[in-house]
Coordinates of C-alpha atoms in Angstrom, one line a residue:
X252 CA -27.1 7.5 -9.8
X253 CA -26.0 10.8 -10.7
X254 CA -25.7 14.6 -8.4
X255 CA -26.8 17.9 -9.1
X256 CA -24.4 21.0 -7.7
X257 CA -23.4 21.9 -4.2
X258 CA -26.4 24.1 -4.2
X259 CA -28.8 21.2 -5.3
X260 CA -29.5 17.8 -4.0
X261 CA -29.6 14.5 -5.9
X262 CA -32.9 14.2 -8.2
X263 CA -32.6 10.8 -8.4
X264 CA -30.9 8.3 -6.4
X265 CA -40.9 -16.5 1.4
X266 CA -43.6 -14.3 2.1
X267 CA -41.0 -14.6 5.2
X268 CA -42.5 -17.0 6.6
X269 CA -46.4 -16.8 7.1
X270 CA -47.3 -14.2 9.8
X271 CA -50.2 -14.9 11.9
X272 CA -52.0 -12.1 11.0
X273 CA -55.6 -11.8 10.4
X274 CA -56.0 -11.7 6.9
X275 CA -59.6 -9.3 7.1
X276 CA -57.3 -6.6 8.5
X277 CA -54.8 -7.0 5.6
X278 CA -54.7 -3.9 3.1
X279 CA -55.9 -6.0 -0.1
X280 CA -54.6 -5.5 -2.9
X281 CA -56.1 -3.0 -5.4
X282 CA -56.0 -1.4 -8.7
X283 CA -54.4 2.4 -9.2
X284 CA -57.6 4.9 -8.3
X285 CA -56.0 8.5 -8.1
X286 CA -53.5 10.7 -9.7
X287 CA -50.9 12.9 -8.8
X288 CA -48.7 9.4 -7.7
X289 CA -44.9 8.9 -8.5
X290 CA -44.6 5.8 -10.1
X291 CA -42.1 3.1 -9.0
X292 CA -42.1 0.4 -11.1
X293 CA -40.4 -3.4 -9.5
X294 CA -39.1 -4.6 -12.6
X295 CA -36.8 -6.6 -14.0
X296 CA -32.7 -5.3 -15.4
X297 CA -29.6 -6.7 -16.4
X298 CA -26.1 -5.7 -14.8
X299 CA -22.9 -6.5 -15.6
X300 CA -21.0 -7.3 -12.8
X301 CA -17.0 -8.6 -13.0
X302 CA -17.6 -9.0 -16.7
X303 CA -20.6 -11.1 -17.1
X304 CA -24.0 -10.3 -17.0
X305 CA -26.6 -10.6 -14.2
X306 CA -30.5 -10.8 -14.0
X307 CA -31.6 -8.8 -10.7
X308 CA -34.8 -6.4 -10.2
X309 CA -35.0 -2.8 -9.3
X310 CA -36.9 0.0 -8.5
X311 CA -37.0 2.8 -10.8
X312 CA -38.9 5.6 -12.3
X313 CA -40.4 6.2 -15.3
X314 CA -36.8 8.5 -16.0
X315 CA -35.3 5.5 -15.3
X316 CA -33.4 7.0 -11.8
X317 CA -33.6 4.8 -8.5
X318 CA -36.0 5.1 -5.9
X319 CA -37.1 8.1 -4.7
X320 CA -36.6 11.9 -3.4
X321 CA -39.1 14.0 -1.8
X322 CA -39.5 16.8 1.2
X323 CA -40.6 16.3 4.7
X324 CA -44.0 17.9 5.6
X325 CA -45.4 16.4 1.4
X326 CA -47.6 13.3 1.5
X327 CA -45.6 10.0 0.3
X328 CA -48.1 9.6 -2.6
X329 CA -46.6 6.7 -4.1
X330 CA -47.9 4.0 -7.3
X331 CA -46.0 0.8 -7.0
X332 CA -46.5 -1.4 -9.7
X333 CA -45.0 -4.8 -10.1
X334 CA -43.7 -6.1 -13.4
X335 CA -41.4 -8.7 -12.1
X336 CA -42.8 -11.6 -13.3
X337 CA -44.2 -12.5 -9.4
X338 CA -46.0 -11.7 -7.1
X339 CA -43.9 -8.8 -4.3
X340 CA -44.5 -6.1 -1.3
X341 CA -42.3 -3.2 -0.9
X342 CA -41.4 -2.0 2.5
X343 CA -40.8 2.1 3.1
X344 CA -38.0 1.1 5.6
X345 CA -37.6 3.8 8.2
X346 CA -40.9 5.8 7.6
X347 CA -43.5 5.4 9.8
X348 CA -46.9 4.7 8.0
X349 CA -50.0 3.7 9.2
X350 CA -49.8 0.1 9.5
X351 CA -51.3 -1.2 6.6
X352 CA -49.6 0.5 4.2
X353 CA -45.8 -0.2 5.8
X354 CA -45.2 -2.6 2.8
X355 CA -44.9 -6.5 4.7
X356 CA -47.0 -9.3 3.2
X357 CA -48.8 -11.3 5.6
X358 CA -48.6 -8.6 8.1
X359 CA -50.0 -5.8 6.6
X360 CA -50.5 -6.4 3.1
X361 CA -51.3 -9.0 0.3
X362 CA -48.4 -9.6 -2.3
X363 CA -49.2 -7.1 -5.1
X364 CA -49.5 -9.9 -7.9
X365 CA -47.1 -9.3 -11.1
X366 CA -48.5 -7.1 -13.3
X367 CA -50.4 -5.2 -10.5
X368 CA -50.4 -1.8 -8.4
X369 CA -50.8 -0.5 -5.4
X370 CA -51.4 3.5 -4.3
X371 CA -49.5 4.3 -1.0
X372 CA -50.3 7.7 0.5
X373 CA -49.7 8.9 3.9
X374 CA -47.9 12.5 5.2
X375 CA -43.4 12.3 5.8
X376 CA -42.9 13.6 9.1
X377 CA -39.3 13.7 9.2
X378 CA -36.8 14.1 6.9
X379 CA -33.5 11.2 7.0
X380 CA -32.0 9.2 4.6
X381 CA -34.3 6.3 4.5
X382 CA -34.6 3.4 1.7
X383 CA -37.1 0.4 0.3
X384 CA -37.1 -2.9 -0.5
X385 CA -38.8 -5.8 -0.8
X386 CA -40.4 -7.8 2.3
X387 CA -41.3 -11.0 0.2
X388 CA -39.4 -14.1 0.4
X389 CA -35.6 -13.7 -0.9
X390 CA -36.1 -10.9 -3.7
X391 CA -33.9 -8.4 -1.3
X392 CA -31.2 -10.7 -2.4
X393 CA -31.6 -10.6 -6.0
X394 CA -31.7 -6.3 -4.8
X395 CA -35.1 -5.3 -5.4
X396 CA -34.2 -2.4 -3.4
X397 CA -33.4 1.4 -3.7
X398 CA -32.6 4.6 -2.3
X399 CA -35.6 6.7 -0.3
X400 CA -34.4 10.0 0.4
X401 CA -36.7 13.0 2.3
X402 CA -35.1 16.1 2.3
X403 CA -35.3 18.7 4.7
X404 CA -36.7 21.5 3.2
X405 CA -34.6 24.1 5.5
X406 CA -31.6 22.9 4.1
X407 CA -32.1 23.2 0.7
X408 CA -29.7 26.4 0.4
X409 CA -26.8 25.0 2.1
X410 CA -24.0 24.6 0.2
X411 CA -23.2 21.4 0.0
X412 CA -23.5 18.5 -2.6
X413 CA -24.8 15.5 -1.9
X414 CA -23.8 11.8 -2.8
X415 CA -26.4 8.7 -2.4
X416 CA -24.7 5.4 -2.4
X417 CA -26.6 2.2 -1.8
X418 CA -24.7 -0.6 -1.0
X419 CA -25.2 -4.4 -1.9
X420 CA -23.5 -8.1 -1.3
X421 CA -24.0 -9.6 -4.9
X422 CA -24.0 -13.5 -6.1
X423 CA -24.3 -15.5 -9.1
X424 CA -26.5 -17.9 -7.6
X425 CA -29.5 -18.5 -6.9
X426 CA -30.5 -17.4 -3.5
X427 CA -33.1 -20.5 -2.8
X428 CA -29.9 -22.5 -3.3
X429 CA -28.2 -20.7 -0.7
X430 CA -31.1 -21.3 1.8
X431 CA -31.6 -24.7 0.8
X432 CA -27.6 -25.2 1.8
X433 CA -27.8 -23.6 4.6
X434 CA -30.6 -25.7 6.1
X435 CA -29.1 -28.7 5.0
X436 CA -25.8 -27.5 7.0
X437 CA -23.8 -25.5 4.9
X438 CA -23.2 -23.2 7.7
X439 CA -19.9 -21.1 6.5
X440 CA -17.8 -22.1 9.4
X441 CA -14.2 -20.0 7.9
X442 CA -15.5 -16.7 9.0
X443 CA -14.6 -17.0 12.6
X444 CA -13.5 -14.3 15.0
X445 CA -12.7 -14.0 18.8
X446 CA -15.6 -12.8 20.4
X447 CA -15.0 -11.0 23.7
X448 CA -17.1 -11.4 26.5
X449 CA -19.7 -8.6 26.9
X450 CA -19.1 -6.7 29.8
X451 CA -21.0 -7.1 33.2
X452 CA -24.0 -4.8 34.1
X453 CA -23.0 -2.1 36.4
X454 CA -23.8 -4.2 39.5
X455 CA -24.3 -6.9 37.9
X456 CA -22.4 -10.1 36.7
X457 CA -23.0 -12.5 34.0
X458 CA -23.5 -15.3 36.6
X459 CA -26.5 -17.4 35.0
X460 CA -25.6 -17.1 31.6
X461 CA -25.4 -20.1 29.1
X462 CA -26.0 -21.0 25.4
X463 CA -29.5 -22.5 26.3
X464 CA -31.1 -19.5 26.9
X465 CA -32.8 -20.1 29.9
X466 CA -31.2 -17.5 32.4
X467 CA -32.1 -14.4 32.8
X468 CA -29.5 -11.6 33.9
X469 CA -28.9 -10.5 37.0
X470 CA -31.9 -8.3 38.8
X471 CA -33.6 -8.1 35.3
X472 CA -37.1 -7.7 35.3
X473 CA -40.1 -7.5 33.1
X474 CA -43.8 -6.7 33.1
X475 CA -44.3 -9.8 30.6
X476 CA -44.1 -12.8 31.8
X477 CA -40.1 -14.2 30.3
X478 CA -41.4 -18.2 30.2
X479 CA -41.9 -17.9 26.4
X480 CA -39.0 -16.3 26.2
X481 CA -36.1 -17.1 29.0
X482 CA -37.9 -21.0 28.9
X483 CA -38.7 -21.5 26.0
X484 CA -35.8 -20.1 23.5
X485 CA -34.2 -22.9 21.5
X486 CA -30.5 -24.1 22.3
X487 CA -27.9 -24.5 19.4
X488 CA -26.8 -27.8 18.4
X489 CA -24.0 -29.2 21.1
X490 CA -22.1 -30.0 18.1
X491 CA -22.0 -26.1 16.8
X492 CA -21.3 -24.9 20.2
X493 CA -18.3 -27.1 20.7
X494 CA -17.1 -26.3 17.1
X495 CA -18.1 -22.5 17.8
X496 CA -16.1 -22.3 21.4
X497 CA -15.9 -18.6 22.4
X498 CA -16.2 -17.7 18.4
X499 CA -18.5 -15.6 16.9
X500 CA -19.2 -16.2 13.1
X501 CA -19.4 -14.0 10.9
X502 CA -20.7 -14.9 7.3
X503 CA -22.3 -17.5 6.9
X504 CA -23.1 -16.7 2.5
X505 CA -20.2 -16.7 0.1
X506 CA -20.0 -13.9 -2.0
X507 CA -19.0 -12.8 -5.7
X508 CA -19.0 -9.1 -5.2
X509 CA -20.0 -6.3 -3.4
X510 CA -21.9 -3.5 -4.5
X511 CA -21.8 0.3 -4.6
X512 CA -24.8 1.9 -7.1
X513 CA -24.8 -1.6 -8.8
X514 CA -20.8 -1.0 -9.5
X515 CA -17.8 -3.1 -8.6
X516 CA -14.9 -0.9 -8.0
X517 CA -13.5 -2.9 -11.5
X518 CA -16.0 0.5 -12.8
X519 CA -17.2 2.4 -10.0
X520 CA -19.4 5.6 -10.2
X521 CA -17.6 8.5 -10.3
X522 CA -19.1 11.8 -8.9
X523 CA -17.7 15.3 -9.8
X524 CA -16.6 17.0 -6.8
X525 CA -15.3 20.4 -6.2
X526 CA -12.1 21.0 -4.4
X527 CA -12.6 22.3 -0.8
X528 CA -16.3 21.9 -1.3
X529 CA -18.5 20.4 1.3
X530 CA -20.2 16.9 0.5
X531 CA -22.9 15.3 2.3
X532 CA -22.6 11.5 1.8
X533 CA -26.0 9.5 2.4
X534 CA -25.1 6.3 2.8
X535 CA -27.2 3.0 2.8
X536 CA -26.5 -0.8 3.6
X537 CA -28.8 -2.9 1.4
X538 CA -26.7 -5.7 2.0
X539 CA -29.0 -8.8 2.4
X540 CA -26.3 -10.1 4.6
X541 CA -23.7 -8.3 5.1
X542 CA -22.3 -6.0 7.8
X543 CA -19.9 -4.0 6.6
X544 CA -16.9 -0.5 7.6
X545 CA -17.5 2.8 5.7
X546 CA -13.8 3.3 5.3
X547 CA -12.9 7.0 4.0
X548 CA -9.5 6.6 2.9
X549 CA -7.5 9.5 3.0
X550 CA -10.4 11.3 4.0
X551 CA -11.6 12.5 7.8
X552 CA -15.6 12.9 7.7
X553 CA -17.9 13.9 10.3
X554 CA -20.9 11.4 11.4
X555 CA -23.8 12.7 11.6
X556 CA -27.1 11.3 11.4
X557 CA -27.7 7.4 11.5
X558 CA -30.5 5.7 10.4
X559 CA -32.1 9.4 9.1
X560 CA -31.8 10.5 12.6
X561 CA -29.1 13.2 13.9
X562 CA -26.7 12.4 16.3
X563 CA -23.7 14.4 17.7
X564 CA -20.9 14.4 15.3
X565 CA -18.4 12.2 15.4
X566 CA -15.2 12.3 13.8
X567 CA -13.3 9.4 11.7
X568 CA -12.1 8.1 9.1
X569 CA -13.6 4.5 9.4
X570 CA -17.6 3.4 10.8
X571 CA -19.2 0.4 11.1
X572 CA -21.9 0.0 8.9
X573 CA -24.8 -2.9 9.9
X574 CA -27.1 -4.5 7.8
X575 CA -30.0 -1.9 6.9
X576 CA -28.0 1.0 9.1
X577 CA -27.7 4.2 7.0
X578 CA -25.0 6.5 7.6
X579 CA -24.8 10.5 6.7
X580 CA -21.2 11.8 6.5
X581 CA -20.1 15.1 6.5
X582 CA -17.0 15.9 4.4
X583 CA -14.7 18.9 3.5
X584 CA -12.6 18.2 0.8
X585 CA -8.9 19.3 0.8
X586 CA -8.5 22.1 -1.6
X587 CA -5.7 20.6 -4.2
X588 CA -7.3 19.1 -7.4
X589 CA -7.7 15.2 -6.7
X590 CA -9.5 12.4 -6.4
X591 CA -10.8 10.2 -3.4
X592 CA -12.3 7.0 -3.0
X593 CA -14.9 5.8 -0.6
X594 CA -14.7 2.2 0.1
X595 CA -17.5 0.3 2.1
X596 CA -15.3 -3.1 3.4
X597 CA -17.2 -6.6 4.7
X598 CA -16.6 -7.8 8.2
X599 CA -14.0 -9.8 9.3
X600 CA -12.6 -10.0 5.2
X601 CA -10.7 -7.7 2.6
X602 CA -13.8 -7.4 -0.4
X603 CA -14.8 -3.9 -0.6
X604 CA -16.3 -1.8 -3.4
X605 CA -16.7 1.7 -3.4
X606 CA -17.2 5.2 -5.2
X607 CA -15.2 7.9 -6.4
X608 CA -15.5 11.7 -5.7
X609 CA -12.9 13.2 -8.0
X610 CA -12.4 16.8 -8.9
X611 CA -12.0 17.9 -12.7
X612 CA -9.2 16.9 -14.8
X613 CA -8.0 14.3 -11.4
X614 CA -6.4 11.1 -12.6
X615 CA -7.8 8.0 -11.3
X616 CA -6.1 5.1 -11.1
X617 CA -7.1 1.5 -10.8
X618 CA -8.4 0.3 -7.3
X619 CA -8.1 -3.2 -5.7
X620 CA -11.7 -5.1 -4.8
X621 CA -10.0 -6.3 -1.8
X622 CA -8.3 -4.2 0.6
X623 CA -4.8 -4.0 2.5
X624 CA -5.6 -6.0 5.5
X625 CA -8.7 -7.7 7.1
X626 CA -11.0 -5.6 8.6
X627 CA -11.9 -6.3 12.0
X628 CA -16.0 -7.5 13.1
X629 CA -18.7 -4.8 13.4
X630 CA -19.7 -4.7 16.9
X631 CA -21.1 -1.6 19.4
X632 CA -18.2 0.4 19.8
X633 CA -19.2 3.2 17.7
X634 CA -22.4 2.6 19.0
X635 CA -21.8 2.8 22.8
X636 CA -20.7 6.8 21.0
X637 CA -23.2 8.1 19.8
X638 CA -25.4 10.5 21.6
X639 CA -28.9 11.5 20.1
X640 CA -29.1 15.0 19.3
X641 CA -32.9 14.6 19.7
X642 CA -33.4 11.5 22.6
X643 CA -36.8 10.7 24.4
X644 CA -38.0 12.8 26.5
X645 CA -37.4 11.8 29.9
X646 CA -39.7 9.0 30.8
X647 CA -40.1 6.1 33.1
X648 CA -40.5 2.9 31.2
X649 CA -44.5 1.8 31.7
X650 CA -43.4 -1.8 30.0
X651 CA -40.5 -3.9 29.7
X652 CA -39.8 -7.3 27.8
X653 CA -36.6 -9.0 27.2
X654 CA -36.3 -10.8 23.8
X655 CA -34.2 -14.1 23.4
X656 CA -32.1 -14.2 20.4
X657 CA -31.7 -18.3 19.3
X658 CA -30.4 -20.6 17.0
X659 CA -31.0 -24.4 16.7
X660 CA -29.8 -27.0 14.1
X661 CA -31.1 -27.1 10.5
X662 CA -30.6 -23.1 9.9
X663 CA -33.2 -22.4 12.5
X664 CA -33.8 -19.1 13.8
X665 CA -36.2 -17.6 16.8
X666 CA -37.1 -15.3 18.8
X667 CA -38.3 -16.1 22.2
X668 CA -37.9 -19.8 21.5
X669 CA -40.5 -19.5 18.2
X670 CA -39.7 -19.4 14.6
X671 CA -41.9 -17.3 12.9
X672 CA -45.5 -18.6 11.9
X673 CA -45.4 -19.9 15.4
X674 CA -44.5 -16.5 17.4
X675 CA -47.1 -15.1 19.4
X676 CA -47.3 -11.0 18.8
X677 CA -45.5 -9.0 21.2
X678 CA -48.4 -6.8 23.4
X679 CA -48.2 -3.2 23.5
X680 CA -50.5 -0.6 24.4
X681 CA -50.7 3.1 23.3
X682 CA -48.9 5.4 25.2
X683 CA -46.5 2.7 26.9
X684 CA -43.4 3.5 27.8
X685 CA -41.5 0.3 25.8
X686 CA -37.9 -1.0 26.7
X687 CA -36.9 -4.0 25.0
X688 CA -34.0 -6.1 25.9
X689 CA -32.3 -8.0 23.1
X690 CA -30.4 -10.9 24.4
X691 CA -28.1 -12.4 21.7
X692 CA -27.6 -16.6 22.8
X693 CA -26.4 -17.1 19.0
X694 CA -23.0 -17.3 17.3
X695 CA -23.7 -14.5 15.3
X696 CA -24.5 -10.8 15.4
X697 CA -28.5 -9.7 14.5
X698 CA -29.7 -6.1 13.2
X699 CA -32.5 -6.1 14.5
X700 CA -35.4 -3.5 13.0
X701 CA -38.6 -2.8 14.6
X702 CA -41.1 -1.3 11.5
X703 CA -43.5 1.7 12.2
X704 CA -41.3 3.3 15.2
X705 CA -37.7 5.2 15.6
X706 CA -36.3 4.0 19.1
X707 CA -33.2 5.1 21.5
X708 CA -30.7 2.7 22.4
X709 CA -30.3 3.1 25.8
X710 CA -28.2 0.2 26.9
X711 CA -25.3 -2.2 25.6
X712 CA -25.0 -5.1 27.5
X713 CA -26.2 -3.4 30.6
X714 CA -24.4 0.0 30.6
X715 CA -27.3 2.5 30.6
X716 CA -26.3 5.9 28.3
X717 CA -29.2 7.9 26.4
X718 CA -27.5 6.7 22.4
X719 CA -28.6 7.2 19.0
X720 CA -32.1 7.3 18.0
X721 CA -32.7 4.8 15.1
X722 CA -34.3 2.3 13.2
X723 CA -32.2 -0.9 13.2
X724 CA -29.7 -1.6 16.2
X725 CA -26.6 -4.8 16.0
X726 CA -26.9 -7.4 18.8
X727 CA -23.4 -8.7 19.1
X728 CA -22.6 -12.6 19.7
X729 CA -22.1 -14.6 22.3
X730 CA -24.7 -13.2 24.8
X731 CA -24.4 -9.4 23.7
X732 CA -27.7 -7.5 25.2
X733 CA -28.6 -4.0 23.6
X734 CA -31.6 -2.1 25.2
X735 CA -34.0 0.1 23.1
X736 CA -36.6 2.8 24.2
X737 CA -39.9 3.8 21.9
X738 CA -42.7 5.3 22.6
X739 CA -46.0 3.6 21.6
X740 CA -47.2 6.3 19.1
X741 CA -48.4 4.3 16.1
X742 CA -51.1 1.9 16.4
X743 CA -51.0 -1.2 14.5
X744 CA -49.4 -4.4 13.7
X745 CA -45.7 -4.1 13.1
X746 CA -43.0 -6.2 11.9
X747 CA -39.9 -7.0 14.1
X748 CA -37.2 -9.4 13.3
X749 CA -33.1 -9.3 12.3
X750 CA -32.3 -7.7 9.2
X751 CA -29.8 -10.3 7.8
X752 CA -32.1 -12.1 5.1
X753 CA -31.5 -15.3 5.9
X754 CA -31.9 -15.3 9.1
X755 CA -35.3 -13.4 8.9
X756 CA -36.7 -16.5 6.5
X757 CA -35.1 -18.8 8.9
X758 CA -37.3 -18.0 11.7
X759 CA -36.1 -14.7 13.5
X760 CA -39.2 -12.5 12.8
X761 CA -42.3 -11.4 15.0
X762 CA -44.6 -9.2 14.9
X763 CA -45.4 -6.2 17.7
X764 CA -48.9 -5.7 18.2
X765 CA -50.7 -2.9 20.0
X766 CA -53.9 -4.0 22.3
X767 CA -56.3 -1.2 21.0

């Protein structure tokens, strides 16, 4: 991926598991019919990653750069066709289309078959660092995924260069390997940390609270009924909870190497940076699995947007960095000739990769793929700091629903006690007021994304606070709780379900859907 100026911004940058949609109300797939598209082609490419070569997919245009730039206010008018050798959807994560053409097969579209096309076209409202990937079976793994950037067209004369990283966890093998090990146990039990016990609701306790997931909290309430949910939610193995304790785990997929722009940091991308300029990093984790720390080095940068949304800035050299969260990070350079690396650092490990911003004529030297010391687990305390710069309007919540997080034996996953396939479609109406409760009885953290809607988080683990407007929230472990707020604007069928790839195809996917 390559960057224009300061004054310019970058030119370039298992059908999960049967949903029980209708299939009449599908968008089918068709042939091309109009011009005036950009064309994004799925196909297949060769990397070389730690010296030996790699078969992944991509998405690319005809000029061969990644994914795609365009302006708030223009019509995403978009050609996707599929030359990977099998049949794949693509899903326009943080935009929000009409429902049929979000990009989720068995929701709200048939797999485009290889060799194929589909014509997307609906209007951007807001601008954000957004991306897109696929939302069929296991190809995010193999990172059929890229950059989606809308611009603000206001900002187009401030002086500041932009950088687009997209961030990946890479492996040699073949992901329906991994899933296959998984189910049959292969649970990665090293990646263990302490998890600490959320903290009580203000008047509340955690009195009622167990791994079976049939308590509700203190004075909670809810306009749906919670014996789906609360009753029904499946208990992990008493095995894994004696072995798990008060741990949370962390990984649960080995991997070779993480990615920044398809680069280990044996050769990573190197973008030419001024000294004492002003860059605008848009950051993305595509990690399929992954939760990872943005960690600045020598650098201090100023957070703020998440998710393509703007918050108040924050200051820091380190953030954490979820599954499918987006970051935008304001930097001023020091003004002496050098350059700087940007690392992006898993959870609870030392593997890192990174980029380069390095002023002309700077030396630079070799870095390390693993860092220092081992960085700590991403949880909610940079979360529990961020403040929306544009929240929800002050509105009493017409409907409420708490969502059960689970885990059972054999890689299972659920939400509200049902794997997907066997979910039944959370009910929404337009106009409703929505506050969803996630309630995490698992051993591990969940991103969890809802499609077709930016929502507030308004709560972590029952401390109320009006946070950061987003797309894609962490639940932590061990009975963490994170509230969201949305308004029900967009009428449809929408996806809803964690963002760790695994855990999506092993059941923790539903589908929200709204009553007219």
């Amino acid at each position: 991926m390559n960057t224009l100026s300061r004054r310019g911004f970058l030119a370039a940058s298992a059908a999960t598991l049967c949903a029980a949609a209708v299939p009449s109300l599908l968008m089918p797939v068709r042939p091309a019919r109009a011009d005036g598209h950009k064309v994004i082609t799925a196909g297949k490419r060769v990397i070389e990653v730690k010296g030996k070569a790699a078969n992944v997919f991509g998405l690319h245009q005809a000029d061969g750069s990644s994914g795609i730039v365009m302006n708030a206010g223009e019509n995403f008018r978009v050609r996707l066709k599929n030359l990977i050798g099998e049949p794949t959807v693509i899903h326009w994560h943080g935009l929000t289309p009409p429902w049929q053409q979000d990009g989720v097969a068995d929701i709200s579209q048939e797999p485009i078959p290889d060799g194929g096309s589909h014509d997307y076209d609906f209007p951007l409202a807001r601008p954000g660092t957004f991306w897109m990937h696929s939302h069929f079976g296991l190809q995010e793994q193999l990172m059929l995924a890229a950059p989606l950037i809308v611009r603000d067209p206001d900002e187009a004369g401030q002086d500041v260069q932009e950088v687009v990283v997209l961030f990946h966890d890479f492996t040699f093998r073949d992901p329906q390997e991994i899933l296959a090990e998984l189910k049959a146990g292969g649970h990665d039990m090293s990646a263990m940390a302490p998890a600490p016990a959320p903290e009580p609701a203000a008047g509340g306790s955690h009195e009622g609270h167990n791994m079976s997931g049939t308590a509700m909290p203190s004075g909670q309430t809810s306009h749906d009924t919670m014996d789906h949910g609360a009753m029904g939610a499946m208990q992990m193995s008493g095995q894994a909870a004696g072995q798990m304790g008060g741990m949370s785990h962390l990984q649960d997929v080995q991997y070779d190497a993480l990615l920044a722009n398809d680069r280990t940091l044996d050769n990573p991308e190197i973008f030419s940076v001024e000294p004492g300029g002003r860059v605008r990093l848009r950051l993305i984790n595509g990690a399929a699995s992954t939760n990872m720390w943005l960690d600045l080095g020598k650098l201090q940068g100023k957070l703020f947007a998440v998710d393509g949304m703007p918050v108040e800035p924050v200051e820091g050299t380190r953030f954490e960095f979820a599954v499918a969260q987006r970051l935008d990070i304001l930097l001023e350079l020091p003004k002496e000739a050098s350059a700087w690396p940007v690392f992006a650092v898993q959870e609870g490990g030392r593997m890192r990769t990174g980029v380069v911003l390095a002023a002309k004529g700077a030396s630079v030297g070799k870095l390390a793929d693993m860092a220092d010391e081992d960085f700590p687990a991403v949880g909610v305390n940079l979360e529990q700091r961020l403040r929306a710069t544009k929240p929800l309007s002050e509105k009493a919540a017409t409907r409420k629903h708490t969502m059960m997080l689970g885990e059972g034996p054999n890689y299972v996953w659920t939400l509200d006690g049902a794997m997907h396939g066997q979910d039944k479609p959370l009910a929404v109406a337009s106009g409703d007021r929505f506050e969803l409760t996630f309630m995490n009885h698992t051993t591990m953290s969940h991103p969890m994304h809802l499609h077709g809607h930016h929502f507030q988080v308004v709560a972590v683990n029952g401390k109320r606070f009006a946070g950061a407007v987003r797309d894609t929230v962490l639940v932590p472990a061990n009975m963490g709780m994170v509230t969201i707020a949305f308004d029900a604007d967009n009428a449809g069928k929408w996806a809803l379900h964690c963002h760790h790839l695994y855990h999506m195809v092993g059941g923790m996917m539903t589908s929200m859907a709204y009553a007219d």
